[in-house]
PDB file of C-alpha atoms and ligand atoms in Angstrom:
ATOM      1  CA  UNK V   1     -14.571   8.860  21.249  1.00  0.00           C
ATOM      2  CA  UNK V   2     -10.994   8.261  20.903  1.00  0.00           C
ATOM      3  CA  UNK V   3      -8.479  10.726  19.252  1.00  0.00           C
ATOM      4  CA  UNK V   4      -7.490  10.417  15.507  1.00  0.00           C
ATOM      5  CA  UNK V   5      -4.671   7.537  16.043  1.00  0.00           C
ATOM      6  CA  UNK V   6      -2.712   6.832  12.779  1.00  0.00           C
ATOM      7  CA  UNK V   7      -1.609   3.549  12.268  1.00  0.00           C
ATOM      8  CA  UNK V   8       1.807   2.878  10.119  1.00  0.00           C
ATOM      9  CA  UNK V   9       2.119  -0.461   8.098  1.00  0.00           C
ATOM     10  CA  UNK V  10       4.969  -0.841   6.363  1.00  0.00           C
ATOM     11  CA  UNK V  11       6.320  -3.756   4.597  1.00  0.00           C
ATOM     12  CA  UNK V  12       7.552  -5.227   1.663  1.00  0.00           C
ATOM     13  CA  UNK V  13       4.606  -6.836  -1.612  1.00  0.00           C
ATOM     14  CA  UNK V  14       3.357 -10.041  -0.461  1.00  0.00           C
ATOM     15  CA  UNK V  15       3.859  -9.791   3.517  1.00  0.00           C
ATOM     16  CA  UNK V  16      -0.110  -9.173   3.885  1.00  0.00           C
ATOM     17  CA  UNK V  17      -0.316  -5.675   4.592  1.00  0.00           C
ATOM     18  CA  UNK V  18      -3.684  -4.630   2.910  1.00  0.00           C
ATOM     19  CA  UNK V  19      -5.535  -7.769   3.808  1.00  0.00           C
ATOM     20  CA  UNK V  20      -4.896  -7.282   7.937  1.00  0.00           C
ATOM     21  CA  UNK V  21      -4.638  -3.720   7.652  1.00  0.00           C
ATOM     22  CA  UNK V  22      -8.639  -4.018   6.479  1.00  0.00           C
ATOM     23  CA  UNK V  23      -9.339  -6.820   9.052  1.00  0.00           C
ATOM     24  CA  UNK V  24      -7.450  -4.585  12.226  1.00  0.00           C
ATOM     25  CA  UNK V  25      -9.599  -1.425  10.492  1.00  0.00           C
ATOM     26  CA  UNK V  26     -12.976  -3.154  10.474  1.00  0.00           C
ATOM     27  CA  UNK V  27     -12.365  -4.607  13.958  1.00  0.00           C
ATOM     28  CA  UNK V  28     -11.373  -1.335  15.424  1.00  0.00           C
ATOM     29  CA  UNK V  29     -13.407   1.259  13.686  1.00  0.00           C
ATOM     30  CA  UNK V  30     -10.339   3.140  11.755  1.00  0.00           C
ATOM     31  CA  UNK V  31     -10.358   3.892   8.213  1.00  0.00           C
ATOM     32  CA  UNK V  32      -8.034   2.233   5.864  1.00  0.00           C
ATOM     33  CA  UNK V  33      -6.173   4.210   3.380  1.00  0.00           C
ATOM     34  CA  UNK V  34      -4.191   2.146   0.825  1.00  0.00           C
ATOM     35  CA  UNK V  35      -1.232   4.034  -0.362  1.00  0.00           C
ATOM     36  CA  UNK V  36      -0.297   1.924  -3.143  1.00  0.00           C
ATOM     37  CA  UNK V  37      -3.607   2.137  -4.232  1.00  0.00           C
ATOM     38  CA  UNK V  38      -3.149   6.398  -4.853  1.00  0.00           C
ATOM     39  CA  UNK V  39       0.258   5.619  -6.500  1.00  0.00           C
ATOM     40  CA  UNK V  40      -1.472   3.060  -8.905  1.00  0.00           C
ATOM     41  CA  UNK V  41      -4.348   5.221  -9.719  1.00  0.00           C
ATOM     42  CA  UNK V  42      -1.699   8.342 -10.645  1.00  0.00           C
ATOM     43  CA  UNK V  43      -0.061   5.427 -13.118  1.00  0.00           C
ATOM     44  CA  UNK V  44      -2.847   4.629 -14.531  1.00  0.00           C
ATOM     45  CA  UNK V  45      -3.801   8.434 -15.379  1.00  0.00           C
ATOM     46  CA  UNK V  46      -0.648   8.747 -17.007  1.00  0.00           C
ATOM     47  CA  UNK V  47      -0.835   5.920 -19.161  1.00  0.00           C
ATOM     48  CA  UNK V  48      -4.380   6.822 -20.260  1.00  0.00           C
ATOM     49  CA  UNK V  49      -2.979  10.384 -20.690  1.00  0.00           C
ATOM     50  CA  UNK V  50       0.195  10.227 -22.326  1.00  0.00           C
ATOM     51  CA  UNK V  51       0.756   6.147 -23.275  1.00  0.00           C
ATOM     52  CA  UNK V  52       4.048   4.266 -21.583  1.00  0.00           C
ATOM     53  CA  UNK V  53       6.306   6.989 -23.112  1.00  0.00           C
ATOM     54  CA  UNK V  54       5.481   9.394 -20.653  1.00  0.00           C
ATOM     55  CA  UNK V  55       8.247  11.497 -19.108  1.00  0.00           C
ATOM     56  CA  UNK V  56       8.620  12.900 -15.511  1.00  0.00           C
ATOM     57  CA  UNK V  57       7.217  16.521 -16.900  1.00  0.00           C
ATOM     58  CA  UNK V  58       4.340  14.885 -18.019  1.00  0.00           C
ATOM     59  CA  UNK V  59       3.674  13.526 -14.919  1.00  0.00           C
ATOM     60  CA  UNK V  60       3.860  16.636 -12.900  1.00  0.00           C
ATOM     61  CA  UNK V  61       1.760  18.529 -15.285  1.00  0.00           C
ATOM     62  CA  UNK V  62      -0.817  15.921 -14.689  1.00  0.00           C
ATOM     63  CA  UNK V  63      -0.296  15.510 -11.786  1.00  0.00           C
ATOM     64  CA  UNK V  64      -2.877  19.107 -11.652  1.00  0.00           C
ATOM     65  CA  UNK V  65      -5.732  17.651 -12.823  1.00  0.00           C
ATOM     66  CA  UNK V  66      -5.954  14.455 -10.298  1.00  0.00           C
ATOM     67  CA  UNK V  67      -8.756  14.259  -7.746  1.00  0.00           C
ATOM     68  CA  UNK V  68      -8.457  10.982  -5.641  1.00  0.00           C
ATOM     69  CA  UNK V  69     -10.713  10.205  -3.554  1.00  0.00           C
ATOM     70  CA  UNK V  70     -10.999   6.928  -1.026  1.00  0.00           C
ATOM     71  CA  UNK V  71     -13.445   4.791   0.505  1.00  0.00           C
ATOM     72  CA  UNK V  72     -13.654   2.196   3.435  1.00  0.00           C
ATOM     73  CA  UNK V  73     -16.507   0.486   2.982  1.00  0.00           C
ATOM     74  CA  UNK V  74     -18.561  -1.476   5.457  1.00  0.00           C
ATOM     75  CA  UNK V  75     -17.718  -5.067   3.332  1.00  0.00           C
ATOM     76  CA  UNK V  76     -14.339  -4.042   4.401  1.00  0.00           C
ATOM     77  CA  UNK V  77     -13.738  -3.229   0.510  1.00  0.00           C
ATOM     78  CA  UNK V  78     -11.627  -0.308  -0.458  1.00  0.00           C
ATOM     79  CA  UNK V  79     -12.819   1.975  -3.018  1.00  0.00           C
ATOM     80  CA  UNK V  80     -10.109   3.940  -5.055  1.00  0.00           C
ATOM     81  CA  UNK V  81     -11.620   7.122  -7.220  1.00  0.00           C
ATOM     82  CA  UNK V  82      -9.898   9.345 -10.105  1.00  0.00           C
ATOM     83  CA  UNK V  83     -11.259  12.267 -10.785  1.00  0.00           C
ATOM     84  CA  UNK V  84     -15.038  10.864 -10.102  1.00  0.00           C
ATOM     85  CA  UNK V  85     -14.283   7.224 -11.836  1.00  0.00           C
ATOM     86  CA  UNK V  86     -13.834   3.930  -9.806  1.00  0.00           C
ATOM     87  CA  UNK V  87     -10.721   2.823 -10.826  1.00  0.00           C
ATOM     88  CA  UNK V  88     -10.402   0.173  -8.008  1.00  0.00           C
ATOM     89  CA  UNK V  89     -10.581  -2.896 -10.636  1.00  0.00           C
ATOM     90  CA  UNK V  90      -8.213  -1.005 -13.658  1.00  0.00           C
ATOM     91  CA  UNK V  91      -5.051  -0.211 -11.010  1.00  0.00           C
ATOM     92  CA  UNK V  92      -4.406  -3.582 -10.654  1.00  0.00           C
ATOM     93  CA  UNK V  93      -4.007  -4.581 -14.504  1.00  0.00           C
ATOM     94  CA  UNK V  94      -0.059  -5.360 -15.410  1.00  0.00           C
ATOM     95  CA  UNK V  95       0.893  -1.925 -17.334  1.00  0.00           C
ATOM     96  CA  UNK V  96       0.153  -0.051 -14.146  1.00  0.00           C
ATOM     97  CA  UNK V  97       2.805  -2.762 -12.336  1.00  0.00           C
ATOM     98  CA  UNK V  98       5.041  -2.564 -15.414  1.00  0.00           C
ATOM     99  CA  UNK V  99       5.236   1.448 -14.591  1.00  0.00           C
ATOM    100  CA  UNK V 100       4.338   2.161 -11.216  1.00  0.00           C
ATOM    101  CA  UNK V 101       7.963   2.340 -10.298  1.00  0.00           C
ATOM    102  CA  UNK V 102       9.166   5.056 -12.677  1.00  0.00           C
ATOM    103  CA  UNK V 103       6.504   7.217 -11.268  1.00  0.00           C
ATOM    104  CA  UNK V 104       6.488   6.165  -7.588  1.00  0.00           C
ATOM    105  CA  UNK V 105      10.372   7.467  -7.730  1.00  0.00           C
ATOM    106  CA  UNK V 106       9.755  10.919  -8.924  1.00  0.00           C
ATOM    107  CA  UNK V 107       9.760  13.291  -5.307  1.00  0.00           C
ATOM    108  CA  UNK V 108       6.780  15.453  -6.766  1.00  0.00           C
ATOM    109  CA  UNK V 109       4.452  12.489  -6.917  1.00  0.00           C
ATOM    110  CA  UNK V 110       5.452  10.968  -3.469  1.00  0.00           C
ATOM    111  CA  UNK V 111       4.405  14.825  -2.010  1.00  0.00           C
ATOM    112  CA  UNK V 112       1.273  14.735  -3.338  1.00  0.00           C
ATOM    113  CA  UNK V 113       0.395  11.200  -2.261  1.00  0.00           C
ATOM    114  CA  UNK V 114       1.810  12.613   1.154  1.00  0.00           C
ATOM    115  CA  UNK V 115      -0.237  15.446   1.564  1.00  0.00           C
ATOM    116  CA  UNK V 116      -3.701  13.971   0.590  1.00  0.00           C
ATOM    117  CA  UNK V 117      -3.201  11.273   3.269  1.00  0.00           C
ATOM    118  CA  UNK V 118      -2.081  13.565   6.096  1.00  0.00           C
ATOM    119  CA  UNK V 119      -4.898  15.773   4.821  1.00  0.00           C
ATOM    120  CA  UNK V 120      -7.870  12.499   5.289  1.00  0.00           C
ATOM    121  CA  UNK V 121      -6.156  11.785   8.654  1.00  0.00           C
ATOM    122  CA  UNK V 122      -6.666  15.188  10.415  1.00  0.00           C
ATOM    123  CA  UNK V 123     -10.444  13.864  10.357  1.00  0.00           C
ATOM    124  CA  UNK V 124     -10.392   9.823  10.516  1.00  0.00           C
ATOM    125  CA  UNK V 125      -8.464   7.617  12.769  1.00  0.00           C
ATOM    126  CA  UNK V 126      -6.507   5.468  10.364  1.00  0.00           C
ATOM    127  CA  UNK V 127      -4.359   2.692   9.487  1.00  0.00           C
ATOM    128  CA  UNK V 128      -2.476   3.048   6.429  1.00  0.00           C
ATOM    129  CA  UNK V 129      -0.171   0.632   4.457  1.00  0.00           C
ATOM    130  CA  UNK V 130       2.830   1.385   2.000  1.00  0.00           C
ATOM    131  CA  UNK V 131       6.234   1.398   1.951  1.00  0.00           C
ATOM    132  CA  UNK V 132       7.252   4.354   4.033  1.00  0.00           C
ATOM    133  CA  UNK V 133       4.414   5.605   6.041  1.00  0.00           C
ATOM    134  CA  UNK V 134       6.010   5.050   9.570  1.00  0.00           C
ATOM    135  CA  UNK V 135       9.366   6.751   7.908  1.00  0.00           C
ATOM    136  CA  UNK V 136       8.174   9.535   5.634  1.00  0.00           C
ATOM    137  CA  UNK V 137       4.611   9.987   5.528  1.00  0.00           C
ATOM    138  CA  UNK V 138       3.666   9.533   9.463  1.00  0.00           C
ATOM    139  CA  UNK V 139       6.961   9.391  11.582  1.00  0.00           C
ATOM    140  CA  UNK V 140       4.632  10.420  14.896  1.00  0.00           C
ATOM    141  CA  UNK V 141       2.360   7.563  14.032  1.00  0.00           C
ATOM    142  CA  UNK V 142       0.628   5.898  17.241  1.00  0.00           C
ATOM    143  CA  UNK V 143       1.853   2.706  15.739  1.00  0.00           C
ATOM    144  CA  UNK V 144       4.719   1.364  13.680  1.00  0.00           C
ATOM    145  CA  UNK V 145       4.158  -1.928  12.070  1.00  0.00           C
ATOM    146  CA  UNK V 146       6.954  -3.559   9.812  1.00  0.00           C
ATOM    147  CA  UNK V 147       5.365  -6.600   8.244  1.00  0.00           C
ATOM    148  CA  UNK V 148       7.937  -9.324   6.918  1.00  0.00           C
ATOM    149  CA  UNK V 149       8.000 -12.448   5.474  1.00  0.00           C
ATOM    150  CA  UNK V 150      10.380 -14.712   2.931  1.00  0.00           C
ATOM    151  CA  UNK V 151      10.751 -14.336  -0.861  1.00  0.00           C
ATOM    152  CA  UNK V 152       9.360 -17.688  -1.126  1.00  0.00           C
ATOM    153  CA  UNK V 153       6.370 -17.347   1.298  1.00  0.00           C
ATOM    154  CA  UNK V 154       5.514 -14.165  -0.341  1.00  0.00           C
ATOM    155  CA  UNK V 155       5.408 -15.611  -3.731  1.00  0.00           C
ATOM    156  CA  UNK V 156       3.579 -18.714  -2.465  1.00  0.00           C
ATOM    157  CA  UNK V 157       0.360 -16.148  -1.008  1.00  0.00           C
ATOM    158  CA  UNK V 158       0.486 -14.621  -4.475  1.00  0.00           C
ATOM    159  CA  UNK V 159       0.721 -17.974  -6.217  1.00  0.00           C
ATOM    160  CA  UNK V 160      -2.742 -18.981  -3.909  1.00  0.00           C
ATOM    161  CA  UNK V 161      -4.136 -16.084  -4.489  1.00  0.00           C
ATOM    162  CA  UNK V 162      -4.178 -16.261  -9.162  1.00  0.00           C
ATOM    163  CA  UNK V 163      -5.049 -20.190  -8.030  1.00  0.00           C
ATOM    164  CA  UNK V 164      -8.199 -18.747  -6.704  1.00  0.00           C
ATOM    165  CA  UNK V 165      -8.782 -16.629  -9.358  1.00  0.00           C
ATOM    166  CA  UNK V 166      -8.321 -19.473 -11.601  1.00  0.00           C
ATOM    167  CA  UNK V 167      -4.527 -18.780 -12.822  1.00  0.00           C
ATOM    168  CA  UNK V 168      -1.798 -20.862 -12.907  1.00  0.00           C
ATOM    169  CA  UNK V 169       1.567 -18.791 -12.499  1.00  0.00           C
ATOM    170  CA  UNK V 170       4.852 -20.369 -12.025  1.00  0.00           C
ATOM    171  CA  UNK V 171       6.130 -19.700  -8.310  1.00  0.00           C
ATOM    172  CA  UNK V 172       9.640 -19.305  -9.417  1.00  0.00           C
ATOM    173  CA  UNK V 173       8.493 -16.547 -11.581  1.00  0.00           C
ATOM    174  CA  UNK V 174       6.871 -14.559  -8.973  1.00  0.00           C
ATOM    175  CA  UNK V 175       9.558 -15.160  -6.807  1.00  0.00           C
ATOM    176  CA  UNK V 176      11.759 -13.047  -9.328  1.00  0.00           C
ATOM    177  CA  UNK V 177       8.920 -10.499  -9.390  1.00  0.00           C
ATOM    178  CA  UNK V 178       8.941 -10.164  -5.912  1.00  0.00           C
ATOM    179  CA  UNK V 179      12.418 -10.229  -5.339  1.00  0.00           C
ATOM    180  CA  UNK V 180      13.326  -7.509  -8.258  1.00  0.00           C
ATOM    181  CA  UNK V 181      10.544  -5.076  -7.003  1.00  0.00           C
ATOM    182  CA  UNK V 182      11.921  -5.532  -3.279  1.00  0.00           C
ATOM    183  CA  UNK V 183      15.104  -4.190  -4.761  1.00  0.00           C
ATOM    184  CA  UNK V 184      13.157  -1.005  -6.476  1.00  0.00           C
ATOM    185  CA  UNK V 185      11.495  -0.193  -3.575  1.00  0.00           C
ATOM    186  CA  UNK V 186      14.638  -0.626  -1.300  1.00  0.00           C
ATOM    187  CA  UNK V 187      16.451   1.366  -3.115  1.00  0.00           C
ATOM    188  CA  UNK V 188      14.529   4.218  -4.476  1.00  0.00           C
ATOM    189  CA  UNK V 189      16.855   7.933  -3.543  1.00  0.00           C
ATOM    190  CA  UNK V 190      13.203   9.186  -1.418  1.00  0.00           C
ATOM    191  CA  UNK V 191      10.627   7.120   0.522  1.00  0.00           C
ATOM    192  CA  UNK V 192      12.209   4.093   0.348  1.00  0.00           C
ATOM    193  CA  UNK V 193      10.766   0.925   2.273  1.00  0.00           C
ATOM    194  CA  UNK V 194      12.709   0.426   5.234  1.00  0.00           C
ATOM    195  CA  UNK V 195      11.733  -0.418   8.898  1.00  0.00           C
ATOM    196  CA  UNK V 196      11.512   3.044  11.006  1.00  0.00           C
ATOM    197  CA  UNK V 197      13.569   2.817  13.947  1.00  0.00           C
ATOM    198  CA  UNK V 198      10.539   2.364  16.259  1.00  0.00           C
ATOM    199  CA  UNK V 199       8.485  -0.099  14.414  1.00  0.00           C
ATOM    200  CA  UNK V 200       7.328  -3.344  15.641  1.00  0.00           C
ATOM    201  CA  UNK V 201       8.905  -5.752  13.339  1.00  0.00           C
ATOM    202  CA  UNK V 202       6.926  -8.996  12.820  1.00  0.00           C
ATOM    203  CA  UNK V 203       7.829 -11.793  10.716  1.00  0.00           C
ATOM    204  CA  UNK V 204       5.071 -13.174   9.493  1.00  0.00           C
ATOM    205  CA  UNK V 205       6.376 -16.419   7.325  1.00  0.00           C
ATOM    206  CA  UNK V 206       5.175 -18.812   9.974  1.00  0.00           C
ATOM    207  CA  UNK V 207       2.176 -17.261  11.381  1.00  0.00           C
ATOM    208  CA  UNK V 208      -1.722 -17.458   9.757  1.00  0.00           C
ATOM    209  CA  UNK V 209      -3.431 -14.010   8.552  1.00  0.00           C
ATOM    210  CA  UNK V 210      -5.661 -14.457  11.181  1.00  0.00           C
ATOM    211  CA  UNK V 211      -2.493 -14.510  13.779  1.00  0.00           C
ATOM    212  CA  UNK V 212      -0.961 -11.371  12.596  1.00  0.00           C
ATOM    213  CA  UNK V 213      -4.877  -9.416  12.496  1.00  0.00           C
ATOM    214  CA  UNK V 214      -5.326 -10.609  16.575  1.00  0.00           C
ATOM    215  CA  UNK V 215      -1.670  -9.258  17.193  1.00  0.00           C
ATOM    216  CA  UNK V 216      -1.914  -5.839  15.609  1.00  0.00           C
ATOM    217  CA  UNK V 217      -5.152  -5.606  17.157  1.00  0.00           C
ATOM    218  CA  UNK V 218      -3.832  -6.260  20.341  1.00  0.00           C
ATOM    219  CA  UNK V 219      -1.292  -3.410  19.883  1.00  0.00           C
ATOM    220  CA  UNK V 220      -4.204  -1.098  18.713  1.00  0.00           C
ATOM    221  CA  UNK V 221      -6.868  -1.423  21.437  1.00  0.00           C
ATOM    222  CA  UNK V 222      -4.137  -0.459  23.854  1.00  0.00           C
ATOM    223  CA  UNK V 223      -3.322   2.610  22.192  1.00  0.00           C
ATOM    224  CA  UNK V 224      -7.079   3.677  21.734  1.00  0.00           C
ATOM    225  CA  UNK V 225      -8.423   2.461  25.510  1.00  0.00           C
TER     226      UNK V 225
HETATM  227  O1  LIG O 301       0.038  -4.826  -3.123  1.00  0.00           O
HETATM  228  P1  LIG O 301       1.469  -4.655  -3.563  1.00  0.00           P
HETATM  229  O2  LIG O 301       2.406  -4.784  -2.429  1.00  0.00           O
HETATM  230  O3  LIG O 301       1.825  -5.494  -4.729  1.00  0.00           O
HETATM  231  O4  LIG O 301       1.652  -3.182  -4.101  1.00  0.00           O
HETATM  232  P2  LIG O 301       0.933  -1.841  -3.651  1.00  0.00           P
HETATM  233  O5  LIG O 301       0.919  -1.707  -2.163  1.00  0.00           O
HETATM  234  O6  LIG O 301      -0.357  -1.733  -4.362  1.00  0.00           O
HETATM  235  O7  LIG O 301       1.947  -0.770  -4.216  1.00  0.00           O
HETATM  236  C1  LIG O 301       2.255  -0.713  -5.581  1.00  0.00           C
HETATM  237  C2  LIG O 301       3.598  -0.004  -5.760  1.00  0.00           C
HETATM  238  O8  LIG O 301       3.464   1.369  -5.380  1.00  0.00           O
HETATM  239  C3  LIG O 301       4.742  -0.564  -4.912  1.00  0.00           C
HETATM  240  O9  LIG O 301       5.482  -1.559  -5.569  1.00  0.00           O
HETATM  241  C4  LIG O 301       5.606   0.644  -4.649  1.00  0.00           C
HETATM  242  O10 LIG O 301       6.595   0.764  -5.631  1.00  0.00           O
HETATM  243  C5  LIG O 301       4.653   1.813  -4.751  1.00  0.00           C
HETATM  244  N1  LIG O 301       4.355   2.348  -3.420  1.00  0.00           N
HETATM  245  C6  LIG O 301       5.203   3.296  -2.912  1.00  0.00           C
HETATM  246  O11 LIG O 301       6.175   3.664  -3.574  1.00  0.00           O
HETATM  247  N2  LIG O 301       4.962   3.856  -1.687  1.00  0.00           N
HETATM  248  C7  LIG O 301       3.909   3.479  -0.959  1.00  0.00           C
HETATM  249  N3  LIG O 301       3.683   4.069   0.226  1.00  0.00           N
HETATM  250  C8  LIG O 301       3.038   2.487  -1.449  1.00  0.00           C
HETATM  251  C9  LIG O 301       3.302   1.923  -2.686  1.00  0.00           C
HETATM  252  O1  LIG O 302      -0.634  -5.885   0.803  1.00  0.00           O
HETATM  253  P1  LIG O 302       0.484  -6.876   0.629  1.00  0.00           P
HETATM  254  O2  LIG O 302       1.027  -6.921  -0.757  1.00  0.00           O
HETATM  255  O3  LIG O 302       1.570  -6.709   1.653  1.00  0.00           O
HETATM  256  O4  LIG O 302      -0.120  -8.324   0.929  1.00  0.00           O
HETATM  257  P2  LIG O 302      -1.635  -8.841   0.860  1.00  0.00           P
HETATM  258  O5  LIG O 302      -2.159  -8.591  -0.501  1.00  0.00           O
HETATM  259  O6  LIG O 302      -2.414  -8.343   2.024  1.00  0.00           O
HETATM  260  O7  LIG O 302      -1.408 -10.393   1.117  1.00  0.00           O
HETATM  261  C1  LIG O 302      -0.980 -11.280   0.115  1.00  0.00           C
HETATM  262  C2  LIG O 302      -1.655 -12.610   0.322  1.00  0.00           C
HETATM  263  O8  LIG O 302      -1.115 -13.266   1.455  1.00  0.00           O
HETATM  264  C3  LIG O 302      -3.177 -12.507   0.561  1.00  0.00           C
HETATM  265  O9  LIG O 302      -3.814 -13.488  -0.220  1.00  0.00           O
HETATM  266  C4  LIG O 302      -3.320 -12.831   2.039  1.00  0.00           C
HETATM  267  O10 LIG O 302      -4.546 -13.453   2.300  1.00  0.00           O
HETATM  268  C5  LIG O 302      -2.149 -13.757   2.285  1.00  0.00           C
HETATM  269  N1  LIG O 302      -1.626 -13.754   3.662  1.00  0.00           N
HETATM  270  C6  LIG O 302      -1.277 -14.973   4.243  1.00  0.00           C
HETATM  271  O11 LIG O 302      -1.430 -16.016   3.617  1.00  0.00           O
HETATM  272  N2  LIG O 302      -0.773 -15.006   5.523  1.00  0.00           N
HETATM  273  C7  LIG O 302      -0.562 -13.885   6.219  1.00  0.00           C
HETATM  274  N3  LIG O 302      -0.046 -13.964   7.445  1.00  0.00           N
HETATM  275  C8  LIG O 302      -0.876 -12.641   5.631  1.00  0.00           C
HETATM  276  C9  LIG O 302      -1.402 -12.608   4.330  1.00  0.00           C
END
């Protein structure tokens, strides 16, 4: 058995944190907690509690009544629950995007979101993606990760990925996307995406997914042997 290890990845939309976060997780037995994920599902509570003219009291009064829950599962899936419902599928509609930043900025939120992960990984070894979990949420993390890549790269994956799903978005306009929610989470007053002091930094423009999973895996196993 090896001790609870926490694993930080941090890094900005599009630089392929949740897909080799999952991959590193199912190779090295940790448990994946998405952080986004918990941030969406609180936005999406919201919405279906109060509509988009919520303000920051309603939030914190809601903010009560939220059970989240998360699962890893063995298809290397990650399932999000709200208060009993699998919201996995609804967090990632576009009113959830169009909000999640007013309530990812409000300090009461970001606490809760805080606790409940340093709460799952007193029992789990994990790896966890966000924005600030090698700053904020886990600064004695095992591992630092900062994931990078260009605007353009970034909006190129996302681009590949509606393609896939049979969607045809303009590039330039996710570029824009990507570039004005860089800014947001830059520059919000707490838990703001920034490398921590001791994170590995790697830029990931150039190399395959596949590249980055053997690397960070690399870094793991010596941590755990
Ligand atoms: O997958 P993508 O990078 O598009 O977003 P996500 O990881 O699902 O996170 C959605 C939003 O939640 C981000 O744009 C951040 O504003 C916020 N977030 C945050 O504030 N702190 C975190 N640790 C994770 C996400
Ligand atoms: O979680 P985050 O928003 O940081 O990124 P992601 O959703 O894991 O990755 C965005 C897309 O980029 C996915 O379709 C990945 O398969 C792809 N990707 C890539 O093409 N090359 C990499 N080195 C990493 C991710």
């Amino acid at each position: 058995m090896h001790k609870n290890i926490v694993v930080a990845v941090d890094g900005p939309a599009g630089s392929g944190k949740s897909s080799v976060s999952k991959e590193v997780a199912k190779r090295a037995g940790l448990q994946y907690i998405d952080s986004g994920a918990l941030y969406r599902a609180i936005t999406l509570y919201v919405l279906k509690h109060c509509g988009e003219q919520f303000t920051r009291d309603d939030v914190c009064r809601l903010l009560g009544d939220i059970q989240l829950k998360q699962v890893f599962n063995n298809d290397g899936s990650c399932t999000t629950y709200c208060n009993g419902l699998d919201v996995s599928e609804t967090i990632r509609n576009e009113t959830v995007a169009t909000h999640i930043g007013k309530i990812s900025d409000i300090v009461a939120v970001r606490e809760y979101v805080n606790m409940l992960m340093r709460m799952w990984a007193k029992d789990h070894a994990i790896i966890v993606d966000g924005r600030d979990i090698g700053t904020v949420v886990f600064p004695d993390a095992d591992i630092k990760i900062y994931l990078d890549a260009t605007v353009e790269e970034r909006a190129l994956r996302r681009a590949r990925e509606y393609a896939q799903k049979g969607k045809n978005i303009d590039v330039n306009e996710l570029k824009m996307h990507i570039a004005r929610r860089d800014q947001q989470d830059m520059n919000r007053p707490y838990g703001a995406l920034k490398k921590a002091h001791d994170a590995v930094y790697i830029d990931t423009s150039a190399m395959t997914q596949q590249e980055v999973i053997d690397y960070i895996y690399s870094l793991v196993r010596n941590v755990m042997i």
